[in-house]
CSV table of C-alpha atoms in Angstrom, one decimal:
chain,number,residue,atom,x,y,z
A,1,UNK,CA,0.0,0.0,0.0
A,2,UNK,CA,3.0,2.3,-0.5
A,3,UNK,CA,1.8,5.7,-1.5
A,4,UNK,CA,5.1,7.5,-2.1
A,5,UNK,CA,7.7,5.2,-3.6
A,6,UNK,CA,11.3,6.0,-3.9
A,7,UNK,CA,13.8,4.0,-6.0
A,8,UNK,CA,16.3,2.8,-5.4
A,9,UNK,CA,16.4,2.5,-1.5
A,10,UNK,CA,20.2,2.5,-1.7
A,11,UNK,CA,22.3,4.1,-4.4
A,12,UNK,CA,26.1,4.0,-4.6
A,13,UNK,CA,27.7,6.4,-7.1
A,14,UNK,CA,31.1,7.4,-8.0
A,15,UNK,CA,32.5,10.9,-7.3
A,16,UNK,CA,31.5,13.1,-10.1
A,17,UNK,CA,29.3,10.6,-11.9
A,18,UNK,CA,25.7,11.9,-12.5
A,19,UNK,CA,23.0,10.1,-10.6
A,20,UNK,CA,19.2,10.2,-10.7
A,21,UNK,CA,16.9,9.4,-7.8
A,22,UNK,CA,13.2,8.7,-8.5
A,23,UNK,CA,10.0,9.2,-6.7
A,24,UNK,CA,6.5,8.2,-7.6
A,25,UNK,CA,3.2,8.7,-5.9
A,26,UNK,CA,-0.2,7.1,-6.1
A,27,UNK,CA,-2.0,9.9,-4.1
A,28,UNK,CA,-2.5,12.2,-7.0
A,29,UNK,CA,-1.2,15.0,-4.9
A,30,UNK,CA,-0.3,18.4,-6.4
A,31,UNK,CA,2.8,19.1,-4.5
A,32,UNK,CA,6.0,17.1,-4.4
A,33,UNK,CA,9.1,17.8,-2.3
A,34,UNK,CA,12.7,16.7,-2.1
A,35,UNK,CA,14.5,16.8,1.2
A,36,UNK,CA,18.1,16.0,2.0
A,37,UNK,CA,18.9,14.5,5.4
A,38,UNK,CA,22.4,14.1,6.6
A,39,UNK,CA,23.3,12.0,9.6
A,40,UNK,CA,21.8,13.4,12.9
A,41,UNK,CA,20.5,16.5,11.1
A,42,UNK,CA,17.1,17.8,10.2
A,43,UNK,CA,15.7,17.0,6.8
A,44,UNK,CA,16.5,20.1,4.6
A,45,UNK,CA,14.2,21.2,1.8
A,46,UNK,CA,16.0,21.2,-1.6
A,47,UNK,CA,13.0,22.2,-3.8
A,48,UNK,CA,9.4,21.5,-4.4
A,49,UNK,CA,6.8,21.4,-7.2
A,50,UNK,CA,3.4,22.8,-6.9
A,51,UNK,CA,1.9,21.1,-10.0
A,52,UNK,CA,4.5,22.1,-12.6
A,53,UNK,CA,5.6,25.2,-10.8
A,54,UNK,CA,9.1,24.6,-9.6
A,55,UNK,CA,10.4,26.2,-6.4
A,56,UNK,CA,14.1,26.1,-5.6
A,57,UNK,CA,15.4,26.9,-2.2
A,58,UNK,CA,17.9,29.7,-2.2
A,59,UNK,CA,20.7,27.6,-0.7
A,60,UNK,CA,20.2,24.5,-2.9
A,61,UNK,CA,23.4,24.0,-4.8
A,62,UNK,CA,23.2,24.2,-8.6
A,63,UNK,CA,24.5,20.7,-8.7
A,64,UNK,CA,21.0,19.6,-7.8
A,65,UNK,CA,18.2,19.6,-10.4
A,66,UNK,CA,14.8,18.2,-10.5
A,67,UNK,CA,12.2,17.2,-13.0
A,68,UNK,CA,8.5,16.5,-12.8
A,69,UNK,CA,7.3,15.1,-16.1
A,70,UNK,CA,3.8,14.4,-14.8
A,71,UNK,CA,1.8,14.4,-11.6
A,72,UNK,CA,3.0,11.0,-10.4
A,73,UNK,CA,6.7,11.2,-10.9
A,74,UNK,CA,9.5,13.4,-9.7
A,75,UNK,CA,13.2,13.0,-10.2
A,76,UNK,CA,16.3,14.4,-8.4
A,77,UNK,CA,19.4,14.7,-10.6
A,78,UNK,CA,22.8,15.3,-9.0
A,79,UNK,CA,25.0,16.3,-11.9
A,80,UNK,CA,28.4,15.8,-10.2
A,81,UNK,CA,28.1,14.2,-6.8
A,82,UNK,CA,30.7,15.1,-4.3
A,83,UNK,CA,31.5,13.3,-1.0
A,84,UNK,CA,29.4,15.9,0.8
A,85,UNK,CA,26.3,14.9,-1.1
A,86,UNK,CA,26.2,11.5,0.6
A,87,UNK,CA,22.9,11.6,2.5
A,88,UNK,CA,19.4,10.2,2.7
A,89,UNK,CA,17.1,11.8,0.2
A,90,UNK,CA,13.5,12.0,1.1
A,91,UNK,CA,10.6,12.6,-1.3
A,92,UNK,CA,7.3,13.8,0.0
A,93,UNK,CA,3.9,14.8,-1.3
A,94,UNK,CA,1.0,16.9,-0.1
A,95,UNK,CA,-2.5,17.5,-1.5
A,96,UNK,CA,-1.9,21.2,-1.8
A,97,UNK,CA,0.6,23.8,-0.5
A,98,UNK,CA,-1.6,24.9,2.4
A,99,UNK,CA,0.6,25.1,5.5
A,100,UNK,CA,-1.8,22.9,7.5
A,101,UNK,CA,-1.7,20.0,5.0
A,102,UNK,CA,-0.1,16.8,6.0
A,103,UNK,CA,2.9,15.6,4.0
A,104,UNK,CA,3.4,12.0,3.1
A,105,UNK,CA,6.9,10.6,2.8
A,106,UNK,CA,8.6,7.9,1.0
A,107,UNK,CA,11.2,5.6,2.6
A,108,UNK,CA,14.0,7.6,1.2
A,109,UNK,CA,17.1,6.8,-0.9
A,110,UNK,CA,20.4,6.5,0.9
A,111,UNK,CA,23.1,7.8,-1.4
A,112,UNK,CA,26.7,6.8,-1.0
A,113,UNK,CA,29.4,8.6,-3.0
A,114,UNK,CA,32.7,6.7,-3.4
B,1,UNK,CA,12.6,32.6,8.7
B,2,UNK,CA,11.1,29.7,10.6
B,3,UNK,CA,13.3,27.3,12.5
B,4,UNK,CA,12.8,24.4,14.9
B,5,UNK,CA,15.0,23.2,17.8
B,6,UNK,CA,14.9,19.8,19.5
B,7,UNK,CA,17.2,19.8,22.4
B,8,UNK,CA,17.1,16.1,23.2
B,9,UNK,CA,19.1,14.2,20.6
B,10,UNK,CA,19.0,10.8,22.2
B,11,UNK,CA,16.6,9.6,24.9
B,12,UNK,CA,16.7,6.2,26.6
B,13,UNK,CA,13.8,5.1,28.7
B,14,UNK,CA,12.5,1.9,30.2
B,15,UNK,CA,9.1,0.6,29.3
B,16,UNK,CA,6.3,2.3,31.2
B,17,UNK,CA,8.3,5.4,31.8
B,18,UNK,CA,6.8,8.7,30.9
B,19,UNK,CA,8.1,10.6,27.9
B,20,UNK,CA,8.4,14.3,27.1
B,21,UNK,CA,10.3,15.5,24.1
B,22,UNK,CA,11.0,19.2,23.7
B,23,UNK,CA,10.4,21.3,20.6
B,24,UNK,CA,10.8,25.0,20.3
B,25,UNK,CA,10.1,27.0,17.2
B,26,UNK,CA,11.1,30.4,16.0
B,27,UNK,CA,8.5,32.3,14.1
B,28,UNK,CA,6.5,35.3,15.2
B,29,UNK,CA,3.2,34.7,13.5
B,30,UNK,CA,0.7,32.0,13.2
B,31,UNK,CA,2.2,28.5,12.9
B,32,UNK,CA,1.1,25.0,12.1
B,33,UNK,CA,3.0,22.5,14.1
B,34,UNK,CA,3.6,18.8,13.5
B,35,UNK,CA,5.3,15.8,15.1
B,36,UNK,CA,6.4,13.1,12.7
B,37,UNK,CA,7.8,9.7,13.7
B,38,UNK,CA,10.1,7.4,11.8
B,39,UNK,CA,10.2,3.8,13.0
B,40,UNK,CA,13.3,1.8,12.1
B,41,UNK,CA,13.4,1.1,8.4
B,42,UNK,CA,10.2,2.9,7.7
B,43,UNK,CA,9.1,6.3,6.3
B,44,UNK,CA,8.3,9.4,8.2
B,45,UNK,CA,4.7,9.4,9.2
B,46,UNK,CA,2.5,11.9,10.9
B,47,UNK,CA,2.0,11.5,14.7
B,48,UNK,CA,-0.1,14.6,15.4
B,49,UNK,CA,-0.6,18.2,14.3
B,50,UNK,CA,-1.8,21.5,15.6
B,51,UNK,CA,-3.4,24.3,13.6
B,52,UNK,CA,-5.7,26.1,15.9
B,53,UNK,CA,-8.1,25.7,18.8
B,54,UNK,CA,-7.4,23.5,21.8
B,55,UNK,CA,-3.7,23.7,22.4
B,56,UNK,CA,-3.6,20.1,23.7
B,57,UNK,CA,-3.7,17.8,20.7
B,58,UNK,CA,-4.0,14.1,20.7
B,59,UNK,CA,-2.4,11.9,18.1
B,60,UNK,CA,-2.0,8.2,17.3
B,61,UNK,CA,-0.7,5.6,19.7
B,62,UNK,CA,-1.4,7.5,22.8
B,63,UNK,CA,0.8,10.5,22.0
B,64,UNK,CA,-0.2,14.1,22.8
B,65,UNK,CA,1.4,17.5,22.4
B,66,UNK,CA,0.8,20.8,24.0
B,67,UNK,CA,1.2,24.1,22.1
B,68,UNK,CA,2.3,26.9,24.5
B,69,UNK,CA,2.4,30.1,22.5
B,70,UNK,CA,4.1,32.1,25.1
B,71,UNK,CA,7.0,29.7,25.2
B,72,UNK,CA,7.1,29.0,21.4
B,73,UNK,CA,6.9,25.3,22.4
B,74,UNK,CA,5.2,22.2,21.2
B,75,UNK,CA,6.4,19.4,23.4
B,76,UNK,CA,5.4,15.8,22.8
B,77,UNK,CA,4.3,13.5,25.6
B,78,UNK,CA,3.3,10.0,26.3
B,79,UNK,CA,2.4,8.8,29.8
B,80,UNK,CA,3.8,5.3,29.4
B,81,UNK,CA,6.1,4.3,26.6
B,82,UNK,CA,6.4,0.9,25.0
B,83,UNK,CA,9.3,-0.9,23.4
B,84,UNK,CA,7.5,-0.4,20.0
B,85,UNK,CA,7.8,3.4,20.5
B,86,UNK,CA,11.5,3.1,19.7
B,87,UNK,CA,11.9,5.5,16.8
B,88,UNK,CA,13.1,8.9,15.7
B,89,UNK,CA,10.8,11.8,16.4
B,90,UNK,CA,10.8,15.0,14.4
B,91,UNK,CA,9.1,18.2,15.2
B,92,UNK,CA,8.2,20.5,12.3
B,93,UNK,CA,6.6,23.8,11.6
B,94,UNK,CA,4.9,25.2,8.5
B,95,UNK,CA,3.9,28.9,8.7
B,96,UNK,CA,1.4,30.7,6.5
B,97,UNK,CA,3.2,33.1,4.2
B,98,UNK,CA,6.3,31.0,4.5
B,99,UNK,CA,7.8,28.8,1.8
B,100,UNK,CA,4.9,26.3,1.8
B,101,UNK,CA,7.0,23.4,3.1
B,102,UNK,CA,7.9,21.9,6.4
B,103,UNK,CA,10.8,23.0,8.4
B,104,UNK,CA,12.1,20.2,10.6
B,105,UNK,CA,14.0,20.0,13.8
B,106,UNK,CA,17.1,17.7,13.9
B,107,UNK,CA,15.1,14.9,15.6
B,108,UNK,CA,15.2,13.0,18.8
B,109,UNK,CA,16.1,9.3,18.8
B,110,UNK,CA,14.1,7.5,21.4
B,111,UNK,CA,15.2,4.1,22.6
B,112,UNK,CA,12.9,2.2,24.9
B,113,UNK,CA,14.4,-0.7,26.8
B,114,UNK,CA,12.2,-3.7,27.7
């Protein structure tokens, strides 16, 4: 009954080699989010889509890009991963961008950079 | 900008002990407050939320939280914890007029010993 599905659960990539993480949802929610979570730290918002409207956080590095080809799918592209990009990446959705709307999370993709 | 502080990073309790996890937020206006829980190997899921009204909110699994506006706090409580409550707990805020996404605290890892 998974509603927000992230693939893969674990990803190992080489330093500098582009990598793509994927997220799909069965909730038909308008908003999708990508968070980065490093060990013992708070999940940090990278960007979010409200429908096709892309919203980038000011401090999200240019190395991170995102695509949302349709309502159900959203991708996180890391163009040249560095060692500092090793983290858990969380995808989330919400029905709308209202601040009192619950967000639903996937299980995350743990990225290792070697 | 909104921010969230969780001062307890790791809490160890015995079963049946009472729990209180601290959460303080920084935002001057109206806020929406959340507690999310992440059980080992699982995704973040909503425990409870506060938008308005009664400052004492009840969530799933016997958890409750109290919003104290004067203290900018939203502490999580449970009168008697169980081994199955072992998880990581995240406080989060989403403020109207903000960036339309959750801002998380760094989390508290709760370990309940049988």
